[in-house]
Amino acid sequence: MPDTSHTLIQPPIAMLAELTHRCPLACPYCSNPLEMTQKGAELDTDTWLRAFREAAEMGVLQIHLSGGEPVSRRDIVDLARGAREAGLYVNLITSGIGLTEKRLQALEPFVDHIQLSLQGITAAVADRIGGYDGGFDRKMHVAELIGQMGFPLTLNAVMHRHNLDDLPATLDMALRLGARRIEIACVQFQGWALKNRAMLQPSRDQVNEAKRIVAEARKALKGRLAIDFVPPDYYADYPKACMGGGWGSTGLNIAPDGKVLPCHAAETIPSLTFQTIAEASLRDIWYDSPAFNAFRGTDWMPDLCKTCDRRDIDFGGCRCQAMAIAGDPAATDPVCRKSPHRALVDAALDIDVVDGPQPEFIYRRL
Amino acid sequence: MTTDRIPVIPRGVRRHHDAVRGREVLLGPERALMLDDTAVAILAAVDGTRSLGDIAGHLSAAYNAPRDVIEPDVVAFLDGLADQMLIAYA
């Protein structure tokens, strides 16, 4: 275990609180793990509130209240209030399903910002992806309420083969709904998305067109709409940094049962053991736990990454992707052009895109 | 671009004293911007009534510094935040 004299480990900036795995939608790319937590095993209100206070005391500035669908928690208003009272910037990440005008008004004093997921811009596409008939209409109703209340809004559009061609209309929808920000997040292939990769992987032509549209829209919509674009990994030459700044550098995640994770997919790495907030303080877990220290710094890296001039840009990329594709969480992210496993990524693109999709989605169900 | 535009900090964006790091930060959607002393002074002058020019004049007087030096910094800083939608112009 590395020396934990804390001098090099910075406090986290953001925390993702996965309040529940329950969700009315069943999106086949859900970022929740394949093995989900049942309602009875979810943390209670007081334990969450303690976690929020501990987070704020150790330097977390922003809390993302997420899920599953966070408003499936009956205590969502109490949780939002507790997070705000702890001094955190409160971001509610929701599908909108389950939000009413009354509930939005109850949340308004405590929630700084709402991030609304978007499965598609028509009911036909969105309800097929979400696996929930009528979901799109309900979401649009909630989006109107959010707009009328003047709630700061980001649209989170998850993009893939079935909706990437609708990108211009997706940007139009963001403007129409009064969003100040949109995330164009191409599906990242972990967990459920990995199971459905052959249905979701966009084509190279789709990706190139999306990049062109984003570049143009960023210029044209400057000062009206901020656009964050998460390009699809498999078409990239170099990997993305884990959590923006490397494993255990800027953010952490608490699962519905209280497990504290370096990212939402970290449980796919079987060699790691994760503590819960019942077992240890957030501070101890962040600074001293073997799981959080496993891929910090550069000691764990293969020589390829250690000696690379991009070492301090992408930090070897995603550990969960290395696990998923190369079977080794300490390998170079196989997306990297220099990785000895890159051929596996190219082969996957051939199978998924050239040979054609699988017959149906495998929906995410609790 | 003129300096008679009036910057405002929009709803969903707020200043926060980060006691752990001992710094002022600007918090917004998916953003936590660590502010230096200059940034703090400029944002403190953003009150929803002062224009960019007014803010430059105000800081010039307060810090006894030449306005023609301060004004481009004020405009560049706030326009940079506006590009990220952390500032709006009324």
Short mmCIF file of C-alpha atoms in Angstrom, two decimals:
data_model
loop_
_atom_site.label_atom_id
_atom_site.label_comp_id
_atom_site.label_asym_id
_atom_site.label_seq_id
_atom_site.Cartn_x
_atom_site.Cartn_y
_atom_site.Cartn_z
CA MET A 1 0.00 0.00 0.00
CA PRO A 2 1.37 3.44 -0.89
CA ASP A 3 2.41 5.96 1.71
CA THR A 4 -0.68 7.91 2.69
CA SER A 5 0.86 11.01 4.13
CA HIS A 6 -1.86 12.92 2.23
CA THR A 7 0.59 15.44 0.84
CA LEU A 8 -0.04 14.47 -2.78
CA ILE A 9 -3.68 13.46 -2.52
CA GLN A 10 -6.04 16.37 -3.09
CA PRO A 11 -9.51 16.42 -1.56
CA PRO A 12 -12.35 15.48 -3.93
CA ILE A 13 -14.39 18.20 -5.65
CA ALA A 14 -17.53 16.30 -6.62
CA MET A 15 -19.55 13.39 -5.30
CA LEU A 16 -22.11 11.29 -7.13
CA ALA A 17 -24.77 10.02 -4.74
CA GLU A 18 -26.60 7.12 -6.31
CA LEU A 19 -29.57 7.31 -3.97
CA THR A 20 -31.38 4.30 -5.43
CA HIS A 21 -31.20 1.86 -8.30
CA ARG A 22 -34.98 1.99 -8.70
CA CYS A 23 -36.04 3.70 -11.92
CA PRO A 24 -39.17 3.74 -14.08
CA LEU A 25 -36.97 3.64 -17.18
CA ALA A 26 -34.98 0.65 -18.39
CA CYS A 27 -32.39 2.27 -20.70
CA PRO A 28 -30.13 -0.40 -22.18
CA TYR A 29 -27.03 1.76 -21.56
CA CYS A 30 -27.72 2.46 -17.88
CA SER A 31 -24.54 3.24 -15.94
CA ASN A 32 -25.75 1.26 -12.93
CA PRO A 33 -24.05 -2.08 -12.34
CA LEU A 34 -25.56 -5.32 -13.65
CA GLU A 35 -26.12 -6.43 -10.05
CA MET A 36 -28.30 -3.77 -8.51
CA THR A 37 -29.33 -2.94 -4.96
CA GLN A 38 -32.92 -3.65 -3.90
CA LYS A 39 -34.95 -1.03 -2.06
CA GLY A 40 -34.56 -2.76 1.31
CA ALA A 41 -30.77 -2.46 1.17
CA GLU A 42 -30.72 1.28 0.40
CA LEU A 43 -29.15 3.69 2.89
CA ASP A 44 -31.63 5.50 5.11
CA THR A 45 -32.09 9.26 5.19
CA ASP A 46 -29.87 9.94 8.19
CA THR A 47 -26.96 7.96 6.80
CA TRP A 48 -27.10 9.90 3.53
CA LEU A 49 -27.25 13.19 5.41
CA ARG A 50 -24.19 12.19 7.43
CA ALA A 51 -22.38 11.28 4.20
CA PHE A 52 -23.20 14.72 2.73
CA ARG A 53 -21.79 16.47 5.81
CA GLU A 54 -18.66 14.33 5.77
CA ALA A 55 -18.23 15.07 2.07
CA ALA A 56 -18.53 18.82 2.55
CA GLU A 57 -16.14 18.76 5.52
CA MET A 58 -13.47 17.02 3.46
CA GLY A 59 -13.71 19.47 0.55
CA VAL A 60 -16.44 18.22 -1.78
CA LEU A 61 -18.10 21.25 -3.41
CA GLN A 62 -20.73 19.66 -5.61
CA ILE A 63 -23.15 16.82 -5.01
CA HIS A 64 -24.93 15.05 -7.83
CA LEU A 65 -28.15 13.46 -6.58
CA SER A 66 -28.61 10.60 -8.97
CA GLY A 67 -29.75 6.98 -9.22
CA GLY A 68 -31.55 5.13 -10.72
CA GLU A 69 -34.17 7.78 -10.52
CA PRO A 70 -33.43 9.91 -7.44
CA VAL A 71 -36.99 11.18 -7.12
CA SER A 72 -38.06 7.56 -6.60
CA ARG A 73 -36.82 8.23 -3.05
CA ARG A 74 -39.71 9.47 -0.93
CA ASP A 75 -37.21 11.50 1.11
CA ILE A 76 -35.72 13.30 -1.90
CA VAL A 77 -36.68 16.75 -0.57
CA ASP A 78 -35.10 16.02 2.83
CA LEU A 79 -31.97 14.74 1.10
CA ALA A 80 -31.72 17.83 -1.11
CA ARG A 81 -32.24 20.08 1.89
CA GLY A 82 -29.56 18.24 3.88
CA ALA A 83 -27.09 18.45 1.04
CA ARG A 84 -27.66 22.18 0.63
CA GLU A 85 -27.44 22.78 4.37
CA ALA A 86 -24.13 20.92 4.39
CA GLY A 87 -22.87 23.65 2.04
CA LEU A 88 -22.91 21.70 -1.20
CA TYR A 89 -23.91 22.81 -4.69
CA VAL A 90 -26.84 20.50 -5.38
CA ASN A 91 -27.36 19.04 -8.84
CA LEU A 92 -30.38 16.81 -9.38
CA ILE A 93 -29.84 14.26 -12.16
CA THR A 94 -33.26 12.97 -13.17
CA SER A 95 -35.33 11.47 -15.97
CA GLY A 96 -38.10 13.81 -14.84
CA ILE A 97 -40.48 10.88 -14.36
CA GLY A 98 -42.06 11.25 -10.94
CA LEU A 99 -41.55 15.01 -10.70
CA THR A 100 -44.67 17.12 -10.32
CA GLU A 101 -45.10 20.87 -9.99
CA LYS A 102 -45.63 20.46 -6.25
CA ARG A 103 -42.48 18.38 -5.85
CA LEU A 104 -40.43 20.75 -7.97
CA GLN A 105 -41.57 23.63 -5.77
CA ALA A 106 -40.57 21.69 -2.65
CA LEU A 107 -37.13 21.02 -4.15
CA GLU A 108 -36.60 24.54 -5.50
CA PRO A 109 -35.01 26.13 -2.38
CA PHE A 110 -32.39 23.39 -2.13
CA VAL A 111 -31.56 22.33 -5.67
CA ASP A 112 -29.14 24.60 -7.56
CA HIS A 113 -29.52 22.97 -10.93
CA ILE A 114 -31.39 20.18 -12.71
CA GLN A 115 -29.86 17.83 -15.21
CA LEU A 116 -32.60 16.19 -17.26
CA SER A 117 -31.82 13.06 -19.21
CA LEU A 118 -32.98 12.80 -22.81
CA GLN A 119 -33.40 9.43 -24.50
CA GLY A 120 -34.49 10.86 -27.84
CA ILE A 121 -36.35 13.79 -29.37
CA THR A 122 -39.46 11.84 -30.40
CA ALA A 123 -41.71 9.59 -28.35
CA ALA A 124 -41.05 6.75 -30.77
CA VAL A 125 -37.29 6.73 -30.16
CA ALA A 126 -37.27 7.87 -26.53
CA ASP A 127 -39.88 5.40 -25.30
CA ARG A 128 -38.22 2.53 -27.12
CA ILE A 129 -34.86 3.37 -25.50
CA GLY A 130 -36.37 3.99 -22.08
CA GLY A 131 -38.57 0.89 -22.34
CA TYR A 132 -41.46 2.95 -20.94
CA ASP A 133 -44.51 3.92 -22.99
CA GLY A 134 -45.59 7.50 -22.38
CA GLY A 135 -42.29 8.40 -20.70
CA PHE A 136 -41.35 10.96 -23.33
CA ASP A 137 -44.62 12.91 -22.98
CA ARG A 138 -44.29 12.97 -19.19
CA LYS A 139 -40.69 14.13 -19.46
CA MET A 140 -41.62 16.95 -21.83
CA HIS A 141 -44.33 18.08 -19.42
CA VAL A 142 -41.79 18.20 -16.58
CA ALA A 143 -39.31 20.01 -18.83
CA GLU A 144 -41.92 22.72 -19.44
CA LEU A 145 -42.50 23.09 -15.69
CA ILE A 146 -38.77 23.36 -15.08
CA GLY A 147 -38.60 26.09 -17.72
CA GLN A 148 -41.56 28.00 -16.32
CA MET A 149 -39.98 27.96 -12.86
CA GLY A 150 -36.73 29.31 -14.29
CA PHE A 151 -34.81 26.36 -12.87
CA PRO A 152 -31.28 26.23 -14.29
CA LEU A 153 -31.33 23.29 -16.69
CA THR A 154 -28.85 21.06 -18.47
CA LEU A 155 -30.10 18.50 -20.94
CA ASN A 156 -28.16 15.28 -20.80
CA ALA A 157 -28.60 13.66 -24.20
CA VAL A 158 -27.18 10.16 -24.31
CA MET A 159 -26.31 9.44 -27.93
CA HIS A 160 -25.78 6.26 -29.92
CA ARG A 161 -26.60 4.67 -33.28
CA HIS A 162 -30.36 5.24 -32.90
CA ASN A 163 -30.36 8.97 -32.15
CA LEU A 164 -27.01 10.47 -33.18
CA ASP A 165 -28.50 11.52 -36.54
CA ASP A 166 -30.98 13.66 -34.57
CA LEU A 167 -28.20 15.79 -33.08
CA PRO A 168 -29.25 19.11 -34.74
CA ALA A 169 -32.84 18.66 -33.54
CA THR A 170 -31.51 17.72 -30.09
CA LEU A 171 -29.65 21.03 -29.88
CA ASP A 172 -32.83 22.83 -31.03
CA MET A 173 -34.76 21.13 -28.26
CA ALA A 174 -32.25 22.34 -25.66
CA LEU A 175 -32.75 25.91 -26.85
CA ARG A 176 -36.52 25.55 -26.97
CA LEU A 177 -36.61 24.24 -23.39
CA GLY A 178 -34.43 27.11 -22.18
CA ALA A 179 -31.48 24.92 -21.19
CA ARG A 180 -28.25 26.86 -20.79
CA ARG A 181 -26.17 23.76 -21.21
CA ILE A 182 -26.32 20.41 -23.00
CA GLU A 183 -24.23 17.31 -22.63
CA ILE A 184 -23.94 15.31 -25.81
CA ALA A 185 -22.77 12.14 -24.15
CA CYS A 186 -22.02 9.28 -26.49
CA VAL A 187 -22.59 5.98 -24.74
CA GLN A 188 -19.58 4.68 -22.82
CA PHE A 189 -19.40 0.92 -22.95
CA GLN A 190 -19.52 -0.32 -19.38
CA GLY A 191 -22.09 -2.49 -17.64
CA TRP A 192 -25.47 -2.51 -19.41
CA ALA A 193 -24.13 -0.58 -22.36
CA LEU A 194 -21.44 -3.18 -22.88
CA LYS A 195 -24.13 -5.88 -23.02
CA ASN A 196 -25.90 -3.82 -25.71
CA ARG A 197 -22.84 -2.59 -27.55
CA ALA A 198 -23.80 -4.20 -30.84
CA MET A 199 -27.12 -2.31 -30.76
CA LEU A 200 -25.70 1.02 -29.65
CA GLN A 201 -22.34 1.51 -31.36
CA PRO A 202 -22.61 4.36 -33.87
CA SER A 203 -20.95 4.21 -37.28
CA ARG A 204 -17.80 6.13 -38.09
CA ASP A 205 -19.78 8.35 -40.47
CA GLN A 206 -22.25 9.20 -37.72
CA VAL A 207 -19.42 10.09 -35.36
CA ASN A 208 -17.61 12.30 -37.85
CA GLU A 209 -20.82 14.14 -38.70
CA ALA A 210 -21.59 14.62 -34.99
CA LYS A 211 -18.15 16.14 -34.39
CA ARG A 212 -18.67 18.55 -37.28
CA ILE A 213 -22.12 19.58 -36.02
CA VAL A 214 -20.83 20.13 -32.48
CA ALA A 215 -17.92 22.27 -33.67
CA GLU A 216 -20.28 24.46 -35.74
CA ALA A 217 -22.92 24.69 -33.02
CA ARG A 218 -20.35 25.73 -30.40
CA LYS A 219 -19.52 28.77 -32.54
CA ALA A 220 -23.07 29.56 -33.58
CA LEU A 221 -24.55 29.19 -30.08
CA LYS A 222 -21.78 30.86 -28.10
CA GLY A 223 -23.29 32.70 -25.15
CA ARG A 224 -26.65 30.93 -25.59
CA LEU A 225 -25.87 27.27 -25.02
CA ALA A 226 -22.79 25.60 -23.57
CA ILE A 227 -22.12 22.27 -25.27
CA ASP A 228 -20.18 19.48 -23.59
CA PHE A 229 -19.37 16.70 -26.01
CA VAL A 230 -18.28 13.25 -24.84
CA PRO A 231 -17.07 11.46 -27.99
CA PRO A 232 -17.37 7.70 -28.29
CA ASP A 233 -14.26 5.96 -26.99
CA TYR A 234 -13.85 3.27 -29.59
CA TYR A 235 -13.35 5.79 -32.42
CA ALA A 236 -10.80 7.80 -30.46
CA ASP A 237 -7.02 7.63 -30.84
CA TYR A 238 -6.35 8.25 -27.18
CA PRO A 239 -8.33 7.38 -24.04
CA LYS A 240 -10.17 9.72 -21.73
CA ALA A 241 -8.74 10.38 -18.31
CA CYS A 242 -10.51 8.45 -15.56
CA MET A 243 -12.92 10.87 -13.84
CA GLY A 244 -11.30 13.83 -15.59
CA GLY A 245 -8.10 13.86 -13.54
CA GLY A 246 -7.25 10.23 -12.84
CA TRP A 247 -8.45 7.57 -10.39
CA GLY A 248 -9.20 8.97 -6.94
CA SER A 249 -8.21 12.50 -7.94
CA THR A 250 -11.33 14.66 -8.15
CA GLY A 251 -14.49 12.68 -7.55
CA LEU A 252 -16.12 9.80 -5.73
CA ASN A 253 -19.34 7.89 -5.86
CA ILE A 254 -21.59 6.38 -3.21
CA ALA A 255 -23.78 3.47 -4.32
CA PRO A 256 -27.31 2.98 -2.92
CA ASP A 257 -26.04 0.46 -0.35
CA GLY A 258 -23.32 2.84 0.88
CA LYS A 259 -20.32 1.42 -0.97
CA VAL A 260 -17.85 4.19 -1.70
CA LEU A 261 -16.42 3.91 -5.21
CA PRO A 262 -13.85 5.83 -7.26
CA CYS A 263 -16.31 5.73 -10.19
CA HIS A 264 -19.71 4.23 -10.92
CA ALA A 265 -18.23 1.23 -12.76
CA ALA A 266 -15.41 0.45 -10.33
CA GLU A 267 -17.13 -2.65 -8.99
CA THR A 268 -16.39 -4.36 -12.33
CA ILE A 269 -12.79 -4.69 -11.10
CA PRO A 270 -12.94 -7.91 -9.08
CA SER A 271 -9.55 -7.50 -7.38
CA LEU A 272 -10.74 -4.45 -5.45
CA THR A 273 -12.73 -4.38 -2.22
CA PHE A 274 -14.88 -1.37 -1.45
CA GLN A 275 -15.83 -0.15 2.00
CA THR A 276 -19.19 1.33 2.90
CA ILE A 277 -19.77 4.56 4.78
CA ALA A 278 -21.03 2.40 7.66
CA GLU A 279 -17.58 0.81 7.91
CA ALA A 280 -15.34 3.87 7.68
CA SER A 281 -15.46 7.64 7.32
CA LEU A 282 -15.43 9.11 3.82
CA ARG A 283 -12.14 10.75 4.68
CA ASP A 284 -10.47 7.47 5.62
CA ILE A 285 -11.81 5.76 2.52
CA TRP A 286 -10.70 8.57 0.21
CA TYR A 287 -7.17 8.92 1.59
CA ASP A 288 -6.30 5.51 2.98
CA SER A 289 -8.32 2.69 1.42
CA PRO A 290 -6.46 0.25 -0.85
CA ALA A 291 -9.16 0.60 -3.53
CA PHE A 292 -8.77 4.39 -3.82
CA ASN A 293 -4.99 4.10 -3.81
CA ALA A 294 -4.88 1.23 -6.32
CA PHE A 295 -4.46 3.42 -9.41
CA ARG A 296 -3.35 6.75 -8.00
CA GLY A 297 -0.15 8.34 -9.25
CA THR A 298 2.05 6.52 -11.78
CA ASP A 299 3.52 3.54 -9.89
CA TRP A 300 0.76 1.18 -11.06
CA MET A 301 1.19 2.07 -14.73
CA PRO A 302 2.65 -0.16 -17.42
CA ASP A 303 5.90 1.23 -18.86
CA LEU A 304 4.01 2.22 -22.01
CA CYS A 305 2.03 4.76 -19.97
CA LYS A 306 4.82 5.72 -17.55
CA THR A 307 7.07 6.83 -20.40
CA CYS A 308 4.32 8.33 -22.57
CA ASP A 309 4.18 12.09 -23.19
CA ARG A 310 0.42 11.89 -22.57
CA ARG A 311 0.90 10.35 -19.13
CA ASP A 312 -0.28 13.47 -17.32
CA ILE A 313 -3.09 14.12 -19.80
CA ASP A 314 -5.03 10.86 -19.74
CA PHE A 315 -3.35 9.00 -16.83
CA GLY A 316 -3.50 5.69 -18.70
CA GLY A 317 -7.23 6.08 -19.39
CA CYS A 318 -10.14 4.17 -17.95
CA ARG A 319 -9.33 1.31 -15.54
CA CYS A 320 -12.77 -0.23 -15.99
CA GLN A 321 -12.37 -0.26 -19.77
CA ALA A 322 -8.96 -1.92 -19.39
CA MET A 323 -10.69 -4.53 -17.22
CA ALA A 324 -13.61 -4.98 -19.63
CA ILE A 325 -11.58 -5.33 -22.82
CA ALA A 326 -8.09 -6.46 -21.79
CA GLY A 327 -9.11 -8.33 -18.65
CA ASP A 328 -6.50 -6.38 -16.67
CA PRO A 329 -7.38 -3.22 -14.72
CA ALA A 330 -3.71 -2.13 -14.72
CA ALA A 331 -3.32 -2.32 -18.51
CA THR A 332 -3.19 0.70 -20.80
CA ASP A 333 -6.74 1.63 -21.82
CA PRO A 334 -7.23 -0.51 -24.97
CA VAL A 335 -8.71 2.50 -26.78
CA CYS A 336 -5.19 3.99 -26.95
CA ARG A 337 -3.55 3.63 -30.38
CA LYS A 338 -0.38 2.51 -28.61
CA SER A 339 -2.09 -0.22 -26.57
CA PRO A 340 -1.21 -3.83 -27.42
CA HIS A 341 -4.94 -4.51 -27.03
CA ARG A 342 -6.14 -1.90 -29.56
CA ALA A 343 -6.84 -4.66 -32.09
CA LEU A 344 -9.60 -5.91 -29.76
CA VAL A 345 -11.33 -2.52 -30.00
CA ASP A 346 -11.05 -2.45 -33.79
CA ALA A 347 -12.36 -6.00 -34.00
CA ALA A 348 -15.33 -5.02 -31.82
CA LEU A 349 -16.12 -2.12 -34.16
CA ASP A 350 -16.03 -4.51 -37.13
CA ILE A 351 -18.36 -6.98 -35.47
CA ASP A 352 -20.81 -4.40 -34.09
CA VAL A 353 -20.98 -1.95 -36.97
CA VAL A 354 -20.00 -3.85 -40.10
CA ASP A 355 -21.64 -7.19 -39.32
CA GLY A 356 -24.74 -5.48 -37.99
CA PRO A 357 -26.61 -5.14 -34.73
CA GLN A 358 -27.98 -7.74 -32.36
CA PRO A 359 -31.73 -8.43 -32.72
CA GLU A 360 -33.03 -6.59 -29.63
CA PHE A 361 -32.06 -4.49 -26.63
CA ILE A 362 -31.34 -6.15 -23.34
CA TYR A 363 -33.18 -3.77 -21.02
CA ARG A 364 -31.91 -2.78 -17.62
CA ARG A 365 -34.27 -4.16 -15.01
CA LEU A 366 -33.82 -4.24 -11.26
CA MET B 1 -17.95 44.41 -28.50
CA THR B 2 -18.97 47.35 -26.38
CA THR B 3 -18.37 47.90 -22.70
CA ASP B 4 -21.92 49.05 -21.96
CA ARG B 5 -23.10 45.45 -21.59
CA ILE B 6 -24.28 44.60 -18.07
CA PRO B 7 -23.05 41.26 -16.71
CA VAL B 8 -25.14 39.31 -14.23
CA ILE B 9 -24.46 36.09 -12.36
CA PRO B 10 -27.32 33.85 -13.52
CA ARG B 11 -29.41 31.60 -11.33
CA GLY B 12 -27.59 28.29 -10.87
CA VAL B 13 -24.22 30.00 -10.50
CA ARG B 14 -22.96 31.26 -7.16
CA ARG B 15 -19.87 32.22 -5.25
CA HIS B 16 -18.82 30.03 -2.37
CA HIS B 17 -16.12 30.21 0.26
CA ASP B 18 -14.26 26.91 0.22
CA ALA B 19 -13.13 26.61 3.82
CA VAL B 20 -11.16 23.40 3.21
CA ARG B 21 -8.95 24.89 0.49
CA GLY B 22 -9.13 28.41 1.89
CA ARG B 23 -10.30 29.84 -1.43
CA GLU B 24 -13.20 31.54 -3.11
CA VAL B 25 -14.83 29.45 -5.83
CA LEU B 26 -17.51 30.01 -8.43
CA LEU B 27 -19.92 27.09 -8.57
CA GLY B 28 -22.12 26.31 -11.55
CA PRO B 29 -23.40 23.28 -13.43
CA GLU B 30 -20.49 20.79 -13.53
CA ARG B 31 -18.11 23.65 -12.79
CA ALA B 32 -16.07 24.63 -9.75
CA LEU B 33 -13.81 27.51 -10.67
CA MET B 34 -11.10 28.45 -8.18
CA LEU B 35 -10.91 32.25 -8.09
CA ASP B 36 -7.82 34.39 -7.57
CA ASP B 37 -7.97 37.80 -5.87
CA THR B 38 -8.53 39.63 -9.15
CA ALA B 39 -11.40 37.34 -10.11
CA VAL B 40 -12.98 37.78 -6.68
CA ALA B 41 -12.77 41.57 -7.00
CA ILE B 42 -14.32 41.57 -10.47
CA LEU B 43 -17.16 39.23 -9.50
CA ALA B 44 -17.84 41.24 -6.35
CA ALA B 45 -18.41 44.25 -8.61
CA VAL B 46 -20.95 42.36 -10.73
CA ASP B 47 -24.18 43.61 -9.17
CA GLY B 48 -26.63 43.48 -12.06
CA THR B 49 -26.57 47.26 -12.56
CA ARG B 50 -22.94 48.05 -13.41
CA SER B 51 -21.82 47.72 -17.04
CA LEU B 52 -18.42 46.31 -17.99
CA GLY B 53 -17.16 49.89 -18.23
CA ASP B 54 -18.61 50.77 -14.83
CA ILE B 55 -16.90 47.74 -13.29
CA ALA B 56 -13.56 48.74 -14.78
CA GLY B 57 -14.03 52.28 -13.50
CA HIS B 58 -15.03 51.05 -10.06
CA LEU B 59 -11.99 48.75 -9.76
CA SER B 60 -9.69 51.42 -11.18
CA ALA B 61 -10.75 53.78 -8.40
CA ALA B 62 -10.77 51.14 -5.68
CA TYR B 63 -7.31 49.80 -6.48
CA ASN B 64 -5.83 53.03 -7.77
CA ALA B 65 -4.85 51.41 -11.06
CA PRO B 66 -5.08 52.76 -14.62
CA ARG B 67 -8.45 52.03 -16.16
CA ASP B 68 -7.07 51.31 -19.64
CA VAL B 69 -5.08 48.45 -18.10
CA ILE B 70 -7.96 47.09 -16.04
CA GLU B 71 -10.74 47.27 -18.60
CA PRO B 72 -9.42 44.64 -21.06
CA ASP B 73 -8.86 42.23 -18.16
CA VAL B 74 -12.40 42.74 -16.87
CA VAL B 75 -13.90 42.21 -20.32
CA ALA B 76 -11.75 39.14 -21.08
CA PHE B 77 -12.50 37.51 -17.74
CA LEU B 78 -16.26 38.04 -17.85
CA ASP B 79 -16.55 37.17 -21.55
CA GLY B 80 -14.67 33.97 -20.78
CA LEU B 81 -17.23 33.12 -18.10
CA ALA B 82 -20.06 34.07 -20.47
CA ASP B 83 -18.74 31.55 -23.01
CA GLN B 84 -19.16 28.90 -20.31
CA MET B 85 -22.62 30.30 -19.47
CA LEU B 86 -21.42 31.25 -15.98
CA ILE B 87 -22.19 34.91 -16.70
CA ALA B 88 -25.14 36.32 -18.63
CA TYR B 89 -25.43 39.77 -20.17
CA ALA B 90 -28.63 41.60 -19.33
#
